[in-house]
Amino acid sequence: MVKENEPCGGLEWRMNMPDGSSKVLEPECISESRYCRALKGLFARFVSTIWGFIRKAWNLGAAEPKKVMHCLKVGMALSLVSLFYYMRPLYDGVGGNAMWAIMTVVVVFEYTVGATLCKCVNRAIGTFLAGALGLGVHWIACQSGEKFEPIILQVSVFLLAAAATFSRFIPSIKARFDYGAMIFILTFSLVSVSGYRVEKLFELAHQRLSTIAIGASICILTSMLFCPVWAGSQLHNLIKNNMEKLADSLDGCVADYFKNDTEKAQDSNKVMLGYKCVLNSKATEESLANFARWEPTHGGFNFGHPWKEYLKIGASLRSCAYFIEALNASINSDQTAPDFLKDHFSKFCIKLSSDASAVMKELAVVISTMTKSSKIDLMIEEMNSAVQQLQDAMKSLSKQPIASSVTGIATIVEIVPLVTASSLLIEIVARTENIAKAVNGLAEKAEFRVESDTKTKESQNQKVITEEHKGDKKTMMTLEK
Amino acid sequence: MVKENEPCGGLEWRMNMPDGSSKVLEPECISESRYCRALKGLFARFVSTIWGFIRKAWNLGAAEPKKVMHCLKVGMALSLVSLFYYMRPLYDGVGGNAMWAIMTVVVVFEYTVGATLCKCVNRAIGTFLAGALGLGVHWIACQSGEKFEPIILQVSVFLLAAAATFSRFIPSIKARFDYGAMIFILTFSLVSVSGYRVEKLFELAHQRLSTIAIGASICILTSMLFCPVWAGSQLHNLIKNNMEKLADSLDGCVADYFKNDTEKAQDSNKVMLGYKCVLNSKATEESLANFARWEPTHGGFNFGHPWKEYLKIGASLRSCAYFIEALNASINSDQTAPDFLKDHFSKFCIKLSSDASAVMKELAVVISTMTKSSKIDLMIEEMNSAVQQLQDAMKSLSKQPIASSVTGIATIVEIVPLVTASSLLIEIVARTENIAKAVNGLAEKAEFRVESDTKTKESQNQKVITEEHKGDKKTMMTLEK
């Protein structure tokens, strides 16, 4: 090998250019060392890509340690189930069918307990139904002679697979039994088709069911006993967080509009755009609510907790978020109202938005503490009186022209942005009342506790913030205002 | 059995009530016939439920015959793959591993070609990688003695399963290789664990790969050759339809507002609420765009068609839909402007909304015909001049009070709903321009045809409506206006 930077035997070819400069022609040995450098560069880029990927993954893991825990749980469940292979007495019990237990663990183990339970139940029902039906069809095929047997089996596979596939398009089945329908097709095909060859069908069915039961129970135990992630709690927290984000966005938007340009802080942008998460959370909410139904009692949630009410709250949050989007856009538009008008309106608008966001935050506390609030009605009344004040302010504009040192009287075109923002704010208040109604519906159906009198007095000076610490143990922190 | 309606031996027990009426005490035999009736009732309800379900399914099938076709295709693919069991020469070739071919078909066959291809590629790559790694680990474990073998295997299963599970949380991997990661875990566990028992590992791996290849190719062929449903075409049509729905909703909302109460038709409600589909189509669009990338050239779409541009158009459509939601709500609010003001504004607002919806409809035609429009710039200019007219109308309000036979002069509170609706309309126009930009971006990247001059003249009198007939054969229908 030629070492880098070493002249290639001292010989040099030089080419003189017309402009007086000269260029050294590179002999092969130097270009070879170039290849080395290019290779090194490639390798360095590869390493840096990998390193970037690892760092990204590390950040993800640090941000959500529950996800890392889930990965370890999957590894643990697989190690547990693979013991069936290594331990002679266990292996002799289930034989080569231990494969199905591994497959069950890999396919069924999901992030939340509810999703895991849903898949387990689906897999068990699908396998059992299809197995029974497959054995029935196999028996009928056996009775009808050797000639018709494959025909009957083929036709039955075709018809049932088509019917089960069609059922997966029906929304009510898709929501709950999509996986079960797939397992049904799989098991029915395997049983009815392999029945043609394998003689000991009953034994096969029995072994398959028992290995699936082993895999499923390992999954359920692992997911429920070690740092369980409940779909219900996730949904509960998602709704609560979305409500807080909405409140912060509303506050941020309105405050930003009435601030002077110099006061506007760049870092408030992230808070202001929090409502965007709410716009796109429908699918997540629906799947979480769907899985939460399967979960047993945990934390403060009983089996049969009214999860559908959370979807209603989510829908009302979203319909409020649409208006915040509209408000945000109209605030960022080119048209701006003259400053003296802004000053006139600012206190009413800021009062209204802070009232509305206080209601939302109180509702978030209601949800997170699962306690009915005694002051929410008062707060809504106050919010509505703020609406009245804003409307009065608009009325006063028409009656007595506002004096300004420069323009004298405001024209209609000048007040358009303010009128639009104000009426959007009023719409947001109406939406906030809808959110309150939806939360009230949840509080009634889930039988939230009623705040005790002593607590009420305390809560006027203190704000209760609930944080979920490790699992579902809830620690109450009281922060002085 | 006791027949119904037959008196039970003629004996009757009668109870006289205080109010003079009397009641026959029912002997057991009559209550038995009651049970019969209750059972019949139950049976009837069961039959009617089933009947209702069948009718619902029939309607679904009639509405989307492509879904029925998909079901038949799944049945066909399964019948094809089960031939491996029935035909002696084929069965001898692959043996009991034919099971994996069936499993592949059931698990991999999806509604669209792109989804099927994506899953096939994922399954193949996942199986191959995990198989190779599993064999490697197995070889290392073999070298390290009988005592360490199970330990090494267990630890490797634990670590790799945890790592692969974690990778499924990383968004970029989740979007494309979620299924592949699952298959990786499954195959690696099966190979490394069962390797401890099964001696002929290489043969097993070879057979598994070949059966998966058989299953996957049957899936791909069936899904591509018989009435293929392309994710790309689906996305293309979804975006086009959403754009048309948005245009219709906008037209409907504004027309509805300015109509008299007597004119308002009930059936227009469905058209007006078309924009609601647009609000919730983000997830569908993203998954279709994700699958479309895997599809080969079909219809007018090449491999490498800029599918991401459709997502941009979708996002701009949604941001427009938020404003239509706000407009719809402010139009349905209790506050209504006085009639004389409505009349004054109606022609400007209706002109503006019909201009904006015309632009959207033209953009939908651009997408569906994949031809750049020569008149779109003119239409946008016209729309912007309509904005100017509306703004002028608002200005004129402040300069010369509008005469009305009843009130004389409008107060600011009275014009609030109109001002809000107008400024929302103006925002919608800005959003429509964004949609036009996004469509233009698609037209540039996908190299849409340019409308020829002769066609331009024709198109002034005729409107081109494209319909997709059976598969991707496009028939152009010209309808005289």
PDB file of N, CA, C and O in Angstrom, chain A residues 52-83:
ATOM      1  N   GLY A  52     -26.255  10.258  14.302  1.00  0.00           N
ATOM      2  CA  GLY A  52     -27.423  11.130  14.362  1.00  0.00           C
ATOM      3  C   GLY A  52     -28.679  10.346  14.685  1.00  0.00           C
ATOM      4  O   GLY A  52     -29.506  10.770  15.493  1.00  0.00           O
ATOM      5  N   PHE A  53     -28.794   9.189  14.037  1.00  0.00           N
ATOM      6  CA  PHE A  53     -29.950   8.332  14.260  1.00  0.00           C
ATOM      7  C   PHE A  53     -30.020   7.887  15.719  1.00  0.00           C
ATOM      8  O   PHE A  53     -31.061   7.942  16.362  1.00  0.00           O
ATOM      9  N   ILE A  54     -28.834   7.472  16.249  1.00  0.00           N
ATOM     10  CA  ILE A  54     -28.788   7.013  17.644  1.00  0.00           C
ATOM     11  C   ILE A  54     -29.168   8.155  18.580  1.00  0.00           C
ATOM     12  O   ILE A  54     -29.927   7.964  19.532  1.00  0.00           O
ATOM     13  N   ARG A  55     -28.650   9.366  18.263  1.00  0.00           N
ATOM     14  CA  ARG A  55     -28.958  10.498  19.136  1.00  0.00           C
ATOM     15  C   ARG A  55     -30.452  10.807  19.110  1.00  0.00           C
ATOM     16  O   ARG A  55     -31.064  11.082  20.135  1.00  0.00           O
ATOM     17  N   LYS A  56     -31.055  10.722  17.885  1.00  0.00           N
ATOM     18  CA  LYS A  56     -32.485  10.975  17.757  1.00  0.00           C
ATOM     19  C   LYS A  56     -33.256   9.948  18.586  1.00  0.00           C
ATOM     20  O   LYS A  56     -34.200  10.293  19.313  1.00  0.00           O
ATOM     21  N   ALA A  57     -32.836   8.698  18.466  1.00  0.00           N
ATOM     22  CA  ALA A  57     -33.509   7.625  19.195  1.00  0.00           C
ATOM     23  C   ALA A  57     -33.362   7.836  20.703  1.00  0.00           C
ATOM     24  O   ALA A  57     -34.304   7.645  21.471  1.00  0.00           O
ATOM     25  N   TRP A  58     -32.150   8.278  21.102  1.00  0.00           N
ATOM     26  CA  TRP A  58     -31.897   8.501  22.523  1.00  0.00           C
ATOM     27  C   TRP A  58     -32.813   9.614  23.061  1.00  0.00           C
ATOM     28  O   TRP A  58     -33.407   9.480  24.140  1.00  0.00           O
ATOM     29  N   ASN A  59     -32.940  10.684  22.265  1.00  0.00           N
ATOM     30  CA  ASN A  59     -33.816  11.781  22.676  1.00  0.00           C
ATOM     31  C   ASN A  59     -35.261  11.316  22.826  1.00  0.00           C
ATOM     32  O   ASN A  59     -35.947  11.679  23.774  1.00  0.00           O
ATOM     33  N   LEU A  60     -35.675  10.498  21.841  1.00  0.00           N
ATOM     34  CA  LEU A  60     -37.040   9.962  21.894  1.00  0.00           C
ATOM     35  C   LEU A  60     -37.242   9.148  23.164  1.00  0.00           C
ATOM     36  O   LEU A  60     -38.247   9.280  23.867  1.00  0.00           O
ATOM     37  N   GLY A  61     -36.235   8.314  23.465  1.00  0.00           N
ATOM     38  CA  GLY A  61     -36.327   7.468  24.653  1.00  0.00           C
ATOM     39  C   GLY A  61     -36.319   8.285  25.927  1.00  0.00           C
ATOM     40  O   GLY A  61     -37.065   8.005  26.864  1.00  0.00           O
ATOM     41  N   ALA A  62     -35.468   9.346  25.956  1.00  0.00           N
ATOM     42  CA  ALA A  62     -35.382  10.179  27.153  1.00  0.00           C
ATOM     43  C   ALA A  62     -36.683  10.946  27.358  1.00  0.00           C
ATOM     44  O   ALA A  62     -37.129  11.148  28.489  1.00  0.00           O
ATOM     45  N   ALA A  63     -37.319  11.338  26.207  1.00  0.00           N
ATOM     46  CA  ALA A  63     -38.558  12.107  26.323  1.00  0.00           C
ATOM     47  C   ALA A  63     -39.707  11.232  26.806  1.00  0.00           C
ATOM     48  O   ALA A  63     -40.567  11.672  27.547  1.00  0.00           O
ATOM     49  N   GLU A  64     -39.718   9.984  26.354  1.00  0.00           N
ATOM     50  CA  GLU A  64     -40.828   9.110  26.748  1.00  0.00           C
ATOM     51  C   GLU A  64     -40.304   7.768  27.262  1.00  0.00           C
ATOM     52  O   GLU A  64     -40.305   6.781  26.535  1.00  0.00           O
ATOM     53  N   PRO A  65     -39.887   7.754  28.521  1.00  0.00           N
ATOM     54  CA  PRO A  65     -39.312   6.524  29.075  1.00  0.00           C
ATOM     55  C   PRO A  65     -40.284   5.351  29.078  1.00  0.00           C
ATOM     56  O   PRO A  65     -39.858   4.191  29.063  1.00  0.00           O
ATOM     57  N   LYS A  66     -41.598   5.664  29.036  1.00  0.00           N
ATOM     58  CA  LYS A  66     -42.580   4.570  29.000  1.00  0.00           C
ATOM     59  C   LYS A  66     -42.426   3.727  27.748  1.00  0.00           C
ATOM     60  O   LYS A  66     -42.681   2.527  27.756  1.00  0.00           O
ATOM     61  N   LYS A  67     -41.995   4.391  26.647  1.00  0.00           N
ATOM     62  CA  LYS A  67     -41.820   3.651  25.402  1.00  0.00           C
ATOM     63  C   LYS A  67     -40.631   2.712  25.499  1.00  0.00           C
ATOM     64  O   LYS A  67     -40.662   1.594  24.993  1.00  0.00           O
ATOM     65  N   VAL A  68     -39.561   3.188  26.175  1.00  0.00           N
ATOM     66  CA  VAL A  68     -38.393   2.323  26.380  1.00  0.00           C
ATOM     67  C   VAL A  68     -38.800   1.125  27.224  1.00  0.00           C
ATOM     68  O   VAL A  68     -38.423  -0.023  26.953  1.00  0.00           O
ATOM     69  N   MET A  69     -39.596   1.409  28.250  1.00  0.00           N
ATOM     70  CA  MET A  69     -40.072   0.336  29.123  1.00  0.00           C
ATOM     71  C   MET A  69     -40.857  -0.691  28.320  1.00  0.00           C
ATOM     72  O   MET A  69     -40.718  -1.902  28.532  1.00  0.00           O
ATOM     73  N   HIS A  70     -41.667  -0.200  27.386  1.00  0.00           N
ATOM     74  CA  HIS A  70     -42.462  -1.114  26.555  1.00  0.00           C
ATOM     75  C   HIS A  70     -41.553  -2.046  25.772  1.00  0.00           C
ATOM     76  O   HIS A  70     -41.820  -3.252  25.678  1.00  0.00           O
ATOM     77  N   CYS A  71     -40.445  -1.499  25.238  1.00  0.00           N
ATOM     78  CA  CYS A  71     -39.517  -2.322  24.463  1.00  0.00           C
ATOM     79  C   CYS A  71     -38.931  -3.422  25.345  1.00  0.00           C
ATOM     80  O   CYS A  71     -38.817  -4.582  24.932  1.00  0.00           O
ATOM     81  N   LEU A  72     -38.547  -3.049  26.577  1.00  0.00           N
ATOM     82  CA  LEU A  72     -37.985  -4.049  27.483  1.00  0.00           C
ATOM     83  C   LEU A  72     -39.033  -5.108  27.815  1.00  0.00           C
ATOM     84  O   LEU A  72     -38.707  -6.301  27.936  1.00  0.00           O
ATOM     85  N   LYS A  73     -40.288  -4.659  27.929  1.00  0.00           N
ATOM     86  CA  LYS A  73     -41.357  -5.612  28.245  1.00  0.00           C
ATOM     87  C   LYS A  73     -41.540  -6.618  27.111  1.00  0.00           C
ATOM     88  O   LYS A  73     -41.758  -7.805  27.351  1.00  0.00           O
ATOM     89  N   VAL A  74     -41.452  -6.126  25.862  1.00  0.00           N
ATOM     90  CA  VAL A  74     -41.575  -7.044  24.730  1.00  0.00           C
ATOM     91  C   VAL A  74     -40.451  -8.057  24.771  1.00  0.00           C
ATOM     92  O   VAL A  74     -40.667  -9.265  24.603  1.00  0.00           O
ATOM     93  N   GLY A  75     -39.221  -7.552  25.012  1.00  0.00           N
ATOM     94  CA  GLY A  75     -38.080  -8.459  25.111  1.00  0.00           C
ATOM     95  C   GLY A  75     -38.300  -9.492  26.202  1.00  0.00           C
ATOM     96  O   GLY A  75     -38.030 -10.692  26.006  1.00  0.00           O
ATOM     97  N   MET A  76     -38.820  -9.050  27.345  1.00  0.00           N
ATOM     98  CA  MET A  76     -39.032  -9.952  28.471  1.00  0.00           C
ATOM     99  C   MET A  76     -40.083 -11.004  28.139  1.00  0.00           C
ATOM    100  O   MET A  76     -39.897 -12.202  28.411  1.00  0.00           O
ATOM    101  N   ALA A  77     -41.188 -10.565  27.530  1.00  0.00           N
ATOM    102  CA  ALA A  77     -42.257 -11.510  27.198  1.00  0.00           C
ATOM    103  C   ALA A  77     -41.744 -12.561  26.221  1.00  0.00           C
ATOM    104  O   ALA A  77     -42.042 -13.758  26.358  1.00  0.00           O
ATOM    105  N   LEU A  78     -40.909 -12.124  25.248  1.00  0.00           N
ATOM    106  CA  LEU A  78     -40.372 -13.072  24.275  1.00  0.00           C
ATOM    107  C   LEU A  78     -39.403 -14.036  24.944  1.00  0.00           C
ATOM    108  O   LEU A  78     -39.379 -15.232  24.629  1.00  0.00           O
ATOM    109  N   SER A  79     -38.591 -13.521  25.877  1.00  0.00           N
ATOM    110  CA  SER A  79     -37.657 -14.402  26.585  1.00  0.00           C
ATOM    111  C   SER A  79     -38.430 -15.433  27.395  1.00  0.00           C
ATOM    112  O   SER A  79     -38.085 -16.614  27.415  1.00  0.00           O
ATOM    113  N   LEU A  80     -39.506 -14.971  28.032  1.00  0.00           N
ATOM    114  CA  LEU A  80     -40.326 -15.885  28.829  1.00  0.00           C
ATOM    115  C   LEU A  80     -40.903 -16.988  27.960  1.00  0.00           C
ATOM    116  O   LEU A  80     -40.835 -18.173  28.309  1.00  0.00           O
ATOM    117  N   VAL A  81     -41.451 -16.593  26.818  1.00  0.00           N
ATOM    118  CA  VAL A  81     -42.139 -17.573  25.987  1.00  0.00           C
ATOM    119  C   VAL A  81     -41.135 -18.512  25.324  1.00  0.00           C
ATOM    120  O   VAL A  81     -41.451 -19.668  25.040  1.00  0.00           O
ATOM    121  N   SER A  82     -39.911 -18.007  25.126  1.00  0.00           N
ATOM    122  CA  SER A  82     -38.937 -18.898  24.484  1.00  0.00           C
ATOM    123  C   SER A  82     -38.412 -19.946  25.464  1.00  0.00           C
ATOM    124  O   SER A  82     -37.757 -20.902  25.056  1.00  0.00           O
ATOM    125  N   LEU A  83     -38.716 -19.768  26.758  1.00  0.00           N
ATOM    126  CA  LEU A  83     -38.352 -20.798  27.735  1.00  0.00           C
ATOM    127  C   LEU A  83     -38.989 -22.144  27.376  1.00  0.00           C
ATOM    128  O   LEU A  83     -38.472 -23.196  27.715  1.00  0.00           O
TER     129      LEU A  83
END
